[in-house]
XYZ file of C-alpha atoms in Angstrom:
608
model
C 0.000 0.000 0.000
C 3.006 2.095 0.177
C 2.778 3.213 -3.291
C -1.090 4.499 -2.454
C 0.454 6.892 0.089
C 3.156 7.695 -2.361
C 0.970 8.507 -5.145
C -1.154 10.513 -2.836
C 1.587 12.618 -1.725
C 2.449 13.174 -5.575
C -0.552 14.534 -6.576
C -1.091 17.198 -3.901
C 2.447 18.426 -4.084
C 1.549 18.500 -7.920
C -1.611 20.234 -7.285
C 0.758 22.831 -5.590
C 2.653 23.534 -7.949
C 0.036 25.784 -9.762
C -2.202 26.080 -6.127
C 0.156 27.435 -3.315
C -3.069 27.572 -0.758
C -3.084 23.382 -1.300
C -0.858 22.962 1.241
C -2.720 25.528 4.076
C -4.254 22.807 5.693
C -0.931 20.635 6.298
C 1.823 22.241 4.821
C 4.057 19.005 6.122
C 4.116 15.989 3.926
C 4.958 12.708 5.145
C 3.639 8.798 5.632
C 3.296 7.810 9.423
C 2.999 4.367 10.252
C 2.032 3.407 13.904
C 1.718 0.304 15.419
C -0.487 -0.555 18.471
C 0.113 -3.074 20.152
C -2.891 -3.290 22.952
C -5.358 -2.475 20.545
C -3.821 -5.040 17.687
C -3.984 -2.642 14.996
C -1.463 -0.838 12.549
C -2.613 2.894 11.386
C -1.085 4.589 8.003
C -1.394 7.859 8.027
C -0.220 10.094 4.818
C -0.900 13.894 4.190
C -1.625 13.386 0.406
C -4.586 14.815 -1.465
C -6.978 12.900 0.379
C -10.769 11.537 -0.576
C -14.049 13.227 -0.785
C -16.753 10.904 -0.363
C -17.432 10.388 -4.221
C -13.439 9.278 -4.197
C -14.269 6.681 -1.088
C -17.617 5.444 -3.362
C -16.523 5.038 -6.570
C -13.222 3.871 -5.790
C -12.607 2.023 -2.178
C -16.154 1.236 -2.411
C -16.003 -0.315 -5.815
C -12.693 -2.543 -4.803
C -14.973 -3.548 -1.788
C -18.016 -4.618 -4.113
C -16.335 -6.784 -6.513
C -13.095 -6.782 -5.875
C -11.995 -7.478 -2.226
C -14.119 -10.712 -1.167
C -13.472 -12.520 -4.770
C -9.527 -11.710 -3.927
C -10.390 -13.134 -0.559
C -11.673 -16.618 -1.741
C -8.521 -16.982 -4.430
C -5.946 -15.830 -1.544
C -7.624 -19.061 0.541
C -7.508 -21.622 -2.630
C -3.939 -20.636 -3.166
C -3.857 -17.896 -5.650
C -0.891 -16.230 -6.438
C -0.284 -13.532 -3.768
C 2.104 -11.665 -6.033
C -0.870 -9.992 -7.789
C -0.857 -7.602 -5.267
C 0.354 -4.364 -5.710
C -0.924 -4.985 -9.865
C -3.783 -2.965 -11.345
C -4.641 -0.825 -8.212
C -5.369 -3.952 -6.370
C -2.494 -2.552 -3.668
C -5.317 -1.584 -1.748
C -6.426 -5.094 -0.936
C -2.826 -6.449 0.847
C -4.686 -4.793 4.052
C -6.790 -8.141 3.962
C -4.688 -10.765 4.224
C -3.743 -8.893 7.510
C -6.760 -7.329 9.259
C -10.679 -8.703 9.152
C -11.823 -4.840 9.484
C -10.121 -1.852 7.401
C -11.369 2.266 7.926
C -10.491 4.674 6.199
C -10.481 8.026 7.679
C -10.132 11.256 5.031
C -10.216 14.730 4.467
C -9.966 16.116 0.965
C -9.628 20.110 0.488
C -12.978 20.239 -1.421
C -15.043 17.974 1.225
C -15.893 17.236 4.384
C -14.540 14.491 6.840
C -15.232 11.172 6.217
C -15.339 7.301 7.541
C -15.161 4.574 4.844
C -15.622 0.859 6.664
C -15.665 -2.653 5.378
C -14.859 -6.039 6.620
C -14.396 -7.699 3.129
C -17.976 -9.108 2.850
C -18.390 -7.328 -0.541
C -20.481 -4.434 1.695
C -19.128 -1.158 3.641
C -20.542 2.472 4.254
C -19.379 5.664 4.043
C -20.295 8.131 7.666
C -19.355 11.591 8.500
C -16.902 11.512 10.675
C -18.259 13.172 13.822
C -15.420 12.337 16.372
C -14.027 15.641 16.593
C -10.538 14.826 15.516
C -9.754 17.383 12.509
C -6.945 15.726 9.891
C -6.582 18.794 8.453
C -5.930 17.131 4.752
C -4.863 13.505 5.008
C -5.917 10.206 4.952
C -5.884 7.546 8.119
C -6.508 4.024 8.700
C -5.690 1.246 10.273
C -2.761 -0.184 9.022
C 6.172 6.760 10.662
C 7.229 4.223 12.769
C 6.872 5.545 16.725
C 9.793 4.517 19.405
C 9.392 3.772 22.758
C 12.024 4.839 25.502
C 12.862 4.190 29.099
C 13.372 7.240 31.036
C 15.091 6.711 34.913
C 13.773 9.395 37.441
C 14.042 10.180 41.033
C 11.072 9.074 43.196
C 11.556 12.373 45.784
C 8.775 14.974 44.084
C 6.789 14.957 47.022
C 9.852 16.490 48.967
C 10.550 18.976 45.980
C 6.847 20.126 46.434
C 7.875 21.115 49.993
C 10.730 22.796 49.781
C 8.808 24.872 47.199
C 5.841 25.755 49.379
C 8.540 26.303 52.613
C 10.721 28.330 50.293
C 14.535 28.188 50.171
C 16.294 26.968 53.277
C 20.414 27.280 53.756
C 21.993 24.290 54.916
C 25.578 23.661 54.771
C 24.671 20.028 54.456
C 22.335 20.283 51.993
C 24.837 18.863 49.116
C 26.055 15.992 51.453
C 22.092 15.080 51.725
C 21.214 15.126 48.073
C 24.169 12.904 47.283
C 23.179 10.426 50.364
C 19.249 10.624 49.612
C 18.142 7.287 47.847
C 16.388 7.350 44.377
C 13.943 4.977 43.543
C 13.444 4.882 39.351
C 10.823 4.432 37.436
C 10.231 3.635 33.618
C 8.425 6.405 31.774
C 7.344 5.441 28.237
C 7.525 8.268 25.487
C 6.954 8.242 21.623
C 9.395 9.015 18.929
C 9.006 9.136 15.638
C 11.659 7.204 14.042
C 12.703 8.364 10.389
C 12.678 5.812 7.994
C 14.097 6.674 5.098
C 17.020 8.972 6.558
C 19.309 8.549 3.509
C 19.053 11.778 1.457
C 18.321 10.821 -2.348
C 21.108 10.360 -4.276
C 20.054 13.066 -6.909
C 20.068 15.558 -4.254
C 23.127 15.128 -2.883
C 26.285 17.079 -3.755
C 28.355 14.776 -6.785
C 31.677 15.578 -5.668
C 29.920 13.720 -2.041
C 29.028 10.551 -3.473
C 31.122 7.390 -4.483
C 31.454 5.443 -7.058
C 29.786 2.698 -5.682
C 26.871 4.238 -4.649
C 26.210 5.542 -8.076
C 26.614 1.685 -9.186
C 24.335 0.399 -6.427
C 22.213 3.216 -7.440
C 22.134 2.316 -10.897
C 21.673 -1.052 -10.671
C 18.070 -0.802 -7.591
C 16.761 1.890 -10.443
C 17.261 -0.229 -14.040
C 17.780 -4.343 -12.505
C 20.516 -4.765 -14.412
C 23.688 -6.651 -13.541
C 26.414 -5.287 -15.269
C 28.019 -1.724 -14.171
C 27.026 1.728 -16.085
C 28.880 3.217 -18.695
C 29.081 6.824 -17.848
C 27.072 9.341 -15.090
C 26.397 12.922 -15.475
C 24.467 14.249 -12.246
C 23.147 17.595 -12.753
C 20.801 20.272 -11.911
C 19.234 23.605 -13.849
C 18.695 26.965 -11.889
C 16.876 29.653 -13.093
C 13.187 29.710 -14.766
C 13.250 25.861 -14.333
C 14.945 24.553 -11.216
C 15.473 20.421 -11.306
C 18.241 18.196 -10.622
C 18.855 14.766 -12.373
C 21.227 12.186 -12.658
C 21.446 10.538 -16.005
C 23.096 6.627 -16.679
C 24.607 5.221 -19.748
C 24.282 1.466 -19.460
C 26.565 -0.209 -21.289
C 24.364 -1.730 -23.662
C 20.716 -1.438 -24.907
C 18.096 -2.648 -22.437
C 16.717 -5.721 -24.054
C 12.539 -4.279 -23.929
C 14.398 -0.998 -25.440
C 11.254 -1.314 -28.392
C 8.761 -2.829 -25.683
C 5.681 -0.815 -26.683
C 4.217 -1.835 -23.041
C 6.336 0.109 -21.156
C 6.024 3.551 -23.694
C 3.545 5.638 -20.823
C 6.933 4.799 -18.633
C 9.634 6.381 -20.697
C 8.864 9.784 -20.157
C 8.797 10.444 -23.886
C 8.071 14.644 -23.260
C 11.548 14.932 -21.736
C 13.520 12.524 -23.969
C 13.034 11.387 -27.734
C 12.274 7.700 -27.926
C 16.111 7.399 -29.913
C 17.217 8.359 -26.284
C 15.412 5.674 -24.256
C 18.341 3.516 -23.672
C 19.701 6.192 -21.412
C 18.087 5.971 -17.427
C 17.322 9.450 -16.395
C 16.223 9.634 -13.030
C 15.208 13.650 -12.428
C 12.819 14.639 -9.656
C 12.154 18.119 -9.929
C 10.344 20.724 -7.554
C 8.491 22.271 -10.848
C 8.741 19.052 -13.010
C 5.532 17.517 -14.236
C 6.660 14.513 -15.455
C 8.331 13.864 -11.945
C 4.910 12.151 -10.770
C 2.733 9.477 -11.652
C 1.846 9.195 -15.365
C -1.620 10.016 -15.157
C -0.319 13.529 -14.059
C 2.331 13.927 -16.748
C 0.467 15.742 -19.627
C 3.041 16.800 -22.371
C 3.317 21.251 -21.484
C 5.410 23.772 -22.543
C 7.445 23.202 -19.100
C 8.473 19.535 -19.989
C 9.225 20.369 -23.550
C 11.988 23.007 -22.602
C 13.639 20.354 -20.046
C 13.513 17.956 -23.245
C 16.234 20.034 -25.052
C 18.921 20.035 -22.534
C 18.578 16.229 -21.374
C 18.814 15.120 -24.697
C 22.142 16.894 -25.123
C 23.052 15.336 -21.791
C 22.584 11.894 -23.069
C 23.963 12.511 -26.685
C 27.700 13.021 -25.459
C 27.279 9.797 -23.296
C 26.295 7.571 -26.141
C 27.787 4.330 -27.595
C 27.923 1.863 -29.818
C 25.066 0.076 -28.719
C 23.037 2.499 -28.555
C 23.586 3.264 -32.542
C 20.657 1.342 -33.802
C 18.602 4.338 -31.316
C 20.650 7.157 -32.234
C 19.947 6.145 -35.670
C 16.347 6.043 -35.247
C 16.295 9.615 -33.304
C 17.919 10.370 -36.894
C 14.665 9.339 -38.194
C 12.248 10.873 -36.029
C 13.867 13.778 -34.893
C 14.483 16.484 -37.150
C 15.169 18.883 -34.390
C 18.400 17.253 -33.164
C 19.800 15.175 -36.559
C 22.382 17.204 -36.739
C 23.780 17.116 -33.379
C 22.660 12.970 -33.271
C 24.486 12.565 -36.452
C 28.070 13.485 -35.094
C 27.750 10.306 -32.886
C 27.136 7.643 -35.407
C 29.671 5.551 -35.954
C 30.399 2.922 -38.946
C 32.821 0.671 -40.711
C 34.535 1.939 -43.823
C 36.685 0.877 -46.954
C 39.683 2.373 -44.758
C 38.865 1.750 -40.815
C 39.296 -2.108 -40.824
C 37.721 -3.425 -37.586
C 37.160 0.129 -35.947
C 34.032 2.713 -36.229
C 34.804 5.636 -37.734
C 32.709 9.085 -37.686
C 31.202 11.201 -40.471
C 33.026 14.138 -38.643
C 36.169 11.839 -39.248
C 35.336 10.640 -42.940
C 35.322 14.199 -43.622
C 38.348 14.733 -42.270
C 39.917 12.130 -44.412
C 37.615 13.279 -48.061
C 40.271 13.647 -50.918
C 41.064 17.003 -52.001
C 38.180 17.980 -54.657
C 36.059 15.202 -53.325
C 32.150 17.095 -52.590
C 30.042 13.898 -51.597
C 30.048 11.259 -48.613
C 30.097 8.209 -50.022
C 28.260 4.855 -48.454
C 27.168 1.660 -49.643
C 23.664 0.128 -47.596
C 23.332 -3.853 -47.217
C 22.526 -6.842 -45.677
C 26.002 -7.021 -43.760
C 29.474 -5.752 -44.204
C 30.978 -8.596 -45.649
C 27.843 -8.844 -48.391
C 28.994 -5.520 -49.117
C 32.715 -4.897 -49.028
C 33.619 -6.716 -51.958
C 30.806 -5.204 -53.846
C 31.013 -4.219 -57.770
C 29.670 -1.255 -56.935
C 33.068 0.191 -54.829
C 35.351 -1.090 -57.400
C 35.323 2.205 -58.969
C 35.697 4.214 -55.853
C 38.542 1.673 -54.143
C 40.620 2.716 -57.049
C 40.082 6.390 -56.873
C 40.886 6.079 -53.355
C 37.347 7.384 -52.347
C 36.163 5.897 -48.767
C 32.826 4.345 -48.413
C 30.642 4.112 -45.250
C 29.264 0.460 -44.525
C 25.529 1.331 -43.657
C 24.576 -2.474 -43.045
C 21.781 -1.909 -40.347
C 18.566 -2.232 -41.649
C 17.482 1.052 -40.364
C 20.326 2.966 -41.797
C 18.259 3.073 -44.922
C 15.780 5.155 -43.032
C 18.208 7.200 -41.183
C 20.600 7.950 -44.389
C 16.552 9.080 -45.718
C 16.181 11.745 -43.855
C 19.829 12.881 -43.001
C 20.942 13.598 -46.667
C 24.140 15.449 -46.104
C 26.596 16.318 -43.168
C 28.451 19.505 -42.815
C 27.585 20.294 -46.295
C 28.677 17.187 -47.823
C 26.189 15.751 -50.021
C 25.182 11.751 -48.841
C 26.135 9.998 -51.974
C 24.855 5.845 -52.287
C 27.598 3.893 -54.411
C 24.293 1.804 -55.714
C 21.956 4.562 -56.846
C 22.010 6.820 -60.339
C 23.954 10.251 -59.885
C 26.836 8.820 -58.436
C 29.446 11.161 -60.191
C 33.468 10.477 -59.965
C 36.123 12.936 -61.196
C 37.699 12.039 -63.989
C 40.559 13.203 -66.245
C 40.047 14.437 -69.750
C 41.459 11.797 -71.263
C 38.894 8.979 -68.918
C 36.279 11.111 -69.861
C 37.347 10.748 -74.189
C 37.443 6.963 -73.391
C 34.789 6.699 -71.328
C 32.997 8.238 -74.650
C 34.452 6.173 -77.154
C 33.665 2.610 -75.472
C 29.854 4.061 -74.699
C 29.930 4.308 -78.704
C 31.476 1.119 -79.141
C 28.869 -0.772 -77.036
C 26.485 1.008 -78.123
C 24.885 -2.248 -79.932
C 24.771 -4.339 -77.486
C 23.281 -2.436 -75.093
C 20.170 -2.219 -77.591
C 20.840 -5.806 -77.776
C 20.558 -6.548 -73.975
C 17.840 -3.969 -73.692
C 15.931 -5.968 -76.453
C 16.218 -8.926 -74.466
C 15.338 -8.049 -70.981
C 12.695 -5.698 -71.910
C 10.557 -4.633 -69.094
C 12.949 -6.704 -66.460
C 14.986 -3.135 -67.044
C 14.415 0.717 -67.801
C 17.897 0.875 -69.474
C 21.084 -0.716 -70.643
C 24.426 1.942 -70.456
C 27.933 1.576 -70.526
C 29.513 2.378 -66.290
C 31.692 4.819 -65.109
C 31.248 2.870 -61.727
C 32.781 -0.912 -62.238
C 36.023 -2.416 -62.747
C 35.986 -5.706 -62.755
C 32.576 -7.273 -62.792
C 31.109 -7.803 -66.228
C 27.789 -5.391 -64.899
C 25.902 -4.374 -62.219
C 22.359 -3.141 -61.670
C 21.696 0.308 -60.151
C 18.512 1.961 -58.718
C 16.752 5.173 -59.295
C 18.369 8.122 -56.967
C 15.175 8.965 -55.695
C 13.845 5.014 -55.471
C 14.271 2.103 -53.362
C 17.781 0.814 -53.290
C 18.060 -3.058 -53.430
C 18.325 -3.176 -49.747
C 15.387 -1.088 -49.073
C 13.551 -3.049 -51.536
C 14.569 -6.230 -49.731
C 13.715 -4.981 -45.892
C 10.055 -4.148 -47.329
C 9.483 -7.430 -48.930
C 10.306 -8.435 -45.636
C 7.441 -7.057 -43.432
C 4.693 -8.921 -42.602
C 2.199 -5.868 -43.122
C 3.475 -4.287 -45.904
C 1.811 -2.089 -48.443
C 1.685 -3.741 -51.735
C 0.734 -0.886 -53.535
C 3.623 1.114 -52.262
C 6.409 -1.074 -54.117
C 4.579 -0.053 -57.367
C 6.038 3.206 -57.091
C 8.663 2.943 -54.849
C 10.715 0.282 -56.407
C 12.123 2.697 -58.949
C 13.152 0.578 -62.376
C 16.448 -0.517 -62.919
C 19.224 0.183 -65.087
C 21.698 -2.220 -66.309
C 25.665 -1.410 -66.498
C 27.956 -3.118 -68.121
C 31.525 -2.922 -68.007
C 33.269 -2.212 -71.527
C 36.930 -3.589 -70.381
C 35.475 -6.966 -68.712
C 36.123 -9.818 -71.228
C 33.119 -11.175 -71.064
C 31.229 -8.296 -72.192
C 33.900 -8.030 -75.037
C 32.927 -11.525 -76.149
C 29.466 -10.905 -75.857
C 29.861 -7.651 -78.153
C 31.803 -9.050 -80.474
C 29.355 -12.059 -81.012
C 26.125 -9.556 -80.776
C 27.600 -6.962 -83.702
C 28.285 -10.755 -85.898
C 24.391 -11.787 -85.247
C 22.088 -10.390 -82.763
C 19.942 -13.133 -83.378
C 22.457 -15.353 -82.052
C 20.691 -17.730 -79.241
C 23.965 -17.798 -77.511
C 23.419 -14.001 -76.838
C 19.915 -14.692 -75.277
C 21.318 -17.354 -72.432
C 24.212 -15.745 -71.881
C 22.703 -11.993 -71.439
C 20.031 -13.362 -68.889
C 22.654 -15.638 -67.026
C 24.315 -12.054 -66.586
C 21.072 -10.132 -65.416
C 20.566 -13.016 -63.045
C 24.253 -12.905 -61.667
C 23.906 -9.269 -61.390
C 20.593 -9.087 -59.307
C 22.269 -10.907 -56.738
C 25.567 -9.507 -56.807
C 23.504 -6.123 -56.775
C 21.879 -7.110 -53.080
C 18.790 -7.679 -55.116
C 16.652 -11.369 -55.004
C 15.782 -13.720 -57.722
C 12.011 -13.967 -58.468
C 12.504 -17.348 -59.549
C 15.839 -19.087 -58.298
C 14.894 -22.247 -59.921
C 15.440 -21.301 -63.569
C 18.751 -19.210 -62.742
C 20.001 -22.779 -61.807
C 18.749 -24.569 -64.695
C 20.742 -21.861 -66.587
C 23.869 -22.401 -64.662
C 23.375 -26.252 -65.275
C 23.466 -25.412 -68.941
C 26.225 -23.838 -69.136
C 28.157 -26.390 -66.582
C 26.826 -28.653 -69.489
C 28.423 -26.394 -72.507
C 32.079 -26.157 -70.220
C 31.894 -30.070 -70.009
C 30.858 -30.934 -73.657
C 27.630 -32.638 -72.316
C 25.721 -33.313 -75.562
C 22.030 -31.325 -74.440
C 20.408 -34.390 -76.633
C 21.128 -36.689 -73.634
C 19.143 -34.473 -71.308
C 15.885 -34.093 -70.604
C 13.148 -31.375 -69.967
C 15.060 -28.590 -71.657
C 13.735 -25.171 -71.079
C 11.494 -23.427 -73.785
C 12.924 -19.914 -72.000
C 16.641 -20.982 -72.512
C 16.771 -22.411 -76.439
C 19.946 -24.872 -77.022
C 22.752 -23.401 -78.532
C 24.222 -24.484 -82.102
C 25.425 -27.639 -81.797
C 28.412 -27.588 -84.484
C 29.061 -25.078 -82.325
C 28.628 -26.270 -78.493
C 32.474 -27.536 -78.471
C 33.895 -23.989 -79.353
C 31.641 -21.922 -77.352
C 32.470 -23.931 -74.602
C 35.897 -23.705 -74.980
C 35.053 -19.967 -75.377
C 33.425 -20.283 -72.180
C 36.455 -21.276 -70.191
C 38.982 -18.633 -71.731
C 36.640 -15.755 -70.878
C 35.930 -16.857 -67.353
C-alpha cells in the first residue's frame, strides 16, 4: 500500500505547484505508520490529497463490491499472492492482515469522512463526527513511533515542599542530596523514528558521493547486472529549477522497443532514440516527476527535453547506434547534433568505427560527396562491384549495413555540407581526367549495340542498358533510381509482414543495367552480338548475366529455380555434355548451335 500513500503525496504536491493555498491545511508531507500493540492494529497515516466521499464510493467502495471478497476466496484456494500491488489492487494487501479496514479522510474540497468494510463485498461511508480534525490527510488502520525508558528520582513529594517552605540554607544540603536514595521508574515516550534517513542520491552534492553508490544506485533503479557506462548528475537553476542524474548502461536494455512500457519512458523529456539512457530527475516544478496520469506533455516539460537530450547525446555508444539512428529518423530537431555520434565501418577503418566528422576529415582534395554503400552485412557488401570504382580512386565508403540505416541515411541527406552519396543509386558522379572522360565516350559508342541488344532482351525486367563509369571488374551491375528504393530497401520491405503492396509499385524505382566495356566477357558478348544479334547464344548468356547481377547487386531472384537450370546449362556447354542426352530442356533458354557447343564452350572457359 506504500505506493497508495506515495501517489497521494504526488498529486497534492503536484496540485501545488500551480495552487500554493493546497498545502494551508498541512503544509508538512509525510507517511506515518504506527503500530499498536494493545489495541492489535497498525494505522497509516499520509498527508496526500486525500478523498471526498465520491473518491471513497466510486473507488474504495467499488474494490470492496467486486473486488476485495473474490480476492479473498482466491488468496484461501492458493492464488498467487504476487498480484498484489498490480492494477490498483495494492489496496487489498490490508486483507490478508486485518478482518476490518477504515479509512479516515479529508480532501480540500469535502468534508470528513469514515469509509468501513470487513471484506464481505459491503461497507458504508459516515461523517466523521469524532471531533478529531486531519486537516488534509488520509488515516486508517494499518512513521514508525519509538518507545524509551526514562530513569527518574522518586523524591517529588519532597521537591513540592521545599517549594511551598521556600529556600532553606543548609551547609549540608549537598552531602544530603548525594546520600538521599532514588527509587526509578520507567516512563514510556513516543518518537518518531525516520525511515528513510538517507538523502536521495540526486540531491546530494556529486563531488559527495562514491562510485559505488552511483553503481548500487544504478543497478536498484534499471535491474541490471552489469556496471554503467558513464554518469552525469546535474541540476538547472533559473526559470526551471530540477536536478537529475542521467546513466549510460553499457548496452541497450533488451525491452528498449517494448511498446508496453512507452507511458513509462517519459517520452516529453527525452526522444524515444534516447530511451536507452536511465534518467532519473525529480524536480520541484517538473511535471513529469509524478505518476503518469499527471504527466500531460506542457510547454514546461518540452523546454527540459532540449537540454537532457544533449546530456545523453555526449554519453552515447555503440550500442546504442541502432537508437541514435532512429532519433535520426524521427527527430528532425536534433539530426544534426545525433548525427556526429554515429559511428560505422569503412573501406579504410578495418575493424574500428569511424565518424562522419572523421570521414570528412579524411575526403580527398576535390572530393564534394560522402560516399556509403547500404546492405545486408558488411561482408555482403565490401567486396561489392559497386566500390570497385571508388577503391581505385581512393574514395572511402561508409558500410551502412543496419537495416534502419536506410531510413536514417533518408532523412539525413548530407553532413556539414557534404552531399550523402549511395555507391548503388544513379547520380553517383566520380572525377575524372580528360582523357577517362574521351574513353569513357568512345567505349559508350562502341557498345552502343549491345546495349540495344541486352535492352531488347530483358525488356521490361529493365528501364535501361548503359555503358559504367562505376565498375572495374565485374562484367555489370544493376543500379537503382536516386530517388527510389535501393536493393536493400527493396529487400527490408518485402520483408514485413504488413506491408503495403501498392507502395512497391512506385517505390521500387526501375532498374538500369551497367555493363563494363573492359570486362572480357562483355567483349565476347559484343563481339558475337555486332556478328548476329539473333544469335541464341546471346539470349542465355545476357540473362545468365542479369541473373548474376541481381544478386551480386543485393537484389533477389524472383525465380531461383530457372537461374540454376541456366547455370546447369552452361556447366553442361564447359563439359561438352551433348544437351540431346538431357531431358526437360527449357522453352525460356533455347539450345545453342550444336556444331558449335564444343567452341563456345571452350570460349566459355577462356573468358571466365
Amino acid at each position: 500500500m506504500g505506493a497508495s500513500q506515495q501517489m497521494a503525496l504526488d498529486k497534492i504536491r503536484f496540485d501545488s505547484l500551480t495552487d500554493k493555498s493546497k498545502l494551508d491545511a498541512q503544509p508538512e508531507l509525510f507517511i506515518h505508520i504506527i503500530p499498536d500493540k494493545a489495541s492489535n492494529t497498525l494505522t497509516i497515516i499520509d498527508s496526500g490529497i486525500g478523498m471526498t466521499k465520491s473518491d471513497l464510493v466510486n473507488n474504495l467502495g467499488t474494490i470492496a463490491r467486486s473486488g476485495t471478497k473474490e480476492f479473498m476466496e482466491a488468496v484461501s484456494a492458493g492464488a498467487d499472492v504476487s498480484m498484489i500491488g498490480q492494477f490498483g489492487v495494492g489496496f487489498y494487501s490490508a486483507y490478508l492482515v486485518a478482518d476490518k479496514v477504515i479509512v479516515t479522510t479529508k480532501h480540500n474540497d469535502d468534508e470528513q469522512y469514515v469509509w468501513e468494510s470487513q471484506a464481505g463485498g459491503s461497507f458504508t461511508v459516515t461523517r466523521d463526527n469524532s471531533g478529531e480534525n486531519l486537516g488534509r490527510a488520509i488515516r486508517f488502520p494499518s512513521g514508525i513511533e519509538k518507545t524509551t525508558e526514562k530513569e527518574i528520582s522518586d523524591d517529588e513529594d519532597e521537591e513540592d515542599k521545599k517549594d511551598e517552605e521556600g529556600k532553606v540554607e543548609d551547609v549540608d544540603e549537598e552531602k544530603e542530596k548525594e546520600e538521599k536514595k532514588k527509587k526509578k521508574i520507567k516512563e514510556i515516550s513516543h518518537e518518531w523514528s525516520l525511515v528513510n534517513k538517507q538523502k536521495p542520491i540526486w540531491m546530494r552534492k556529486p563531488d559527495e558521493i562514491t562510485k559505488e553508490e552511483y553503481g548500487a544506485f544504478y543497478k536498484s533503479l534499471t535491474n541490471d547486472w552489469e556496471e554503467h557506462l558513464a554518469v552525469k548528475h546535474f541540476s538547472v537553476e533559473g526559470q526551471l529549477e530540477f536536478k537529475a542524474v542521467l546513466f549510460v548502461p553499457k548496452r541497450a536494455p533488451f525491452d528498449l522497443f517494448d511498446n508496453k512500457k512507452k507511458a513509462e519512458q517519459h517520452q516529453a523529456l527525452c526522444p524515444p532514440c534516447l530511451h536507452h539512457g536511465q534518467l532519473n530527475a525529480p524536480a520541484e516544478q517538473d511535471p513529469q516527476g509524478y505518476p503518469q496520469e499527471l504527466g500531460q506533455r506542457s510547454a514546461l516539460s518540452s523546454s527540459l527535453r532540449l537540454p537532457r537530450t544533449r546530456k545523453i547525446m555526449t554519453n552515447s555508444t555503440r550500442h546504442s547506434l541502432r537508437t541514435l539512428k532512429l532519433g535520426i529518423h524521427e527527430d528532425s530537431q536534433n539530426k544534426t547534433k545525433i548525427a556526429e555520434l554515429l559511428r560505422y565501418h569503412s573501406t579504410k577503418s578495418g575493424e574500428e568505427l569511424t565518424s562522419l566528422k572523421d570521414y570528412v576529415t579524411r575526403m580527398k582534395e576535390g572530393q564534394s560527396d560522402i560516399y556509403y554503400i547500404t546492405g545486408e552485412s558488411k561482408k555482403a557488401v565490401e567486396n561489392s562491384p559497386f566500390l570497385e570504382k571508388l577503391k581505385k580512386k581512393g574514395y572511402e565508403v561508409l558500410y551502412m549495413v543496419d537495416a534502419i540505416d536506410e531510413y536514417a541515411v533518408g532523412q539525413l541527406k548530407e553532413f556539414e555540407g557534404k552531399k550523402l552519396v549511395s555507391a548503388t543509386k544513379e547520380g553517383l558522379k566520380i572525377e575524372e581526367t580528360e582523357d577517362e572522360k574521351k574513353k569513357q565516350e568512345e567505349l559508350k559508342e562502341k557498345f552502343e549495340g549491345l546495349c540495344k541488344v541486352i535492352k531488347d532482351v530483358l525488356g521490361d525486367r529493365v528501364e535501361k542498358v548503359v555503358v559504367s563509369d562505376r565498375v572495374v571488374d565485374s562484367p555489370c551491375c544493376l543500379v537503382t533510381g536516386e530517388y527510389g528504393w535501393s536493393a536493400n530497401m527493396e529487400r527490408i520491405m518485402k520483408a514485413q509482414a504488413l506491408r503495403d503492396s501498392s507502395m512497391a509499385g512506385y517505390m521500387s524505382s526501375k532498374k538500369t543495367m551497367e555493363i563494363n566495356p573492359e570486362n572480357a566477357i562483355m567483349d565476347e558478348l559484343r563481339k558475337r552480338a555486332d556478328a548476329d544479334k539473333n544469335d541464341k547464344s546471346v539470349k542465355d548468356l545476357v540473362l545468365l548475366l542479369f541473373e548474376t547481377a541481381l544478386l551480386t547487386s543485393g537484389f533477389s531472384l524472383d525465380d531461383p529455380s530457372t537461374f540454376g537450370s541456366r547455370i546447369h546449362r552452361m556447366l553442361k556447354l564447359g563439359l561438352s555434355i551433348d544437351e540431346d542426352d538431357s531431358a526437360g530442356a527449357d522453352n525460356d533458354m533455347p539450345p545453342l548451335e550444336d556444331a558449335a557447343a564444343d567452341e563456345e564452350g571452350s570460349k566459355m572457359e577462356e573468358v571466365d
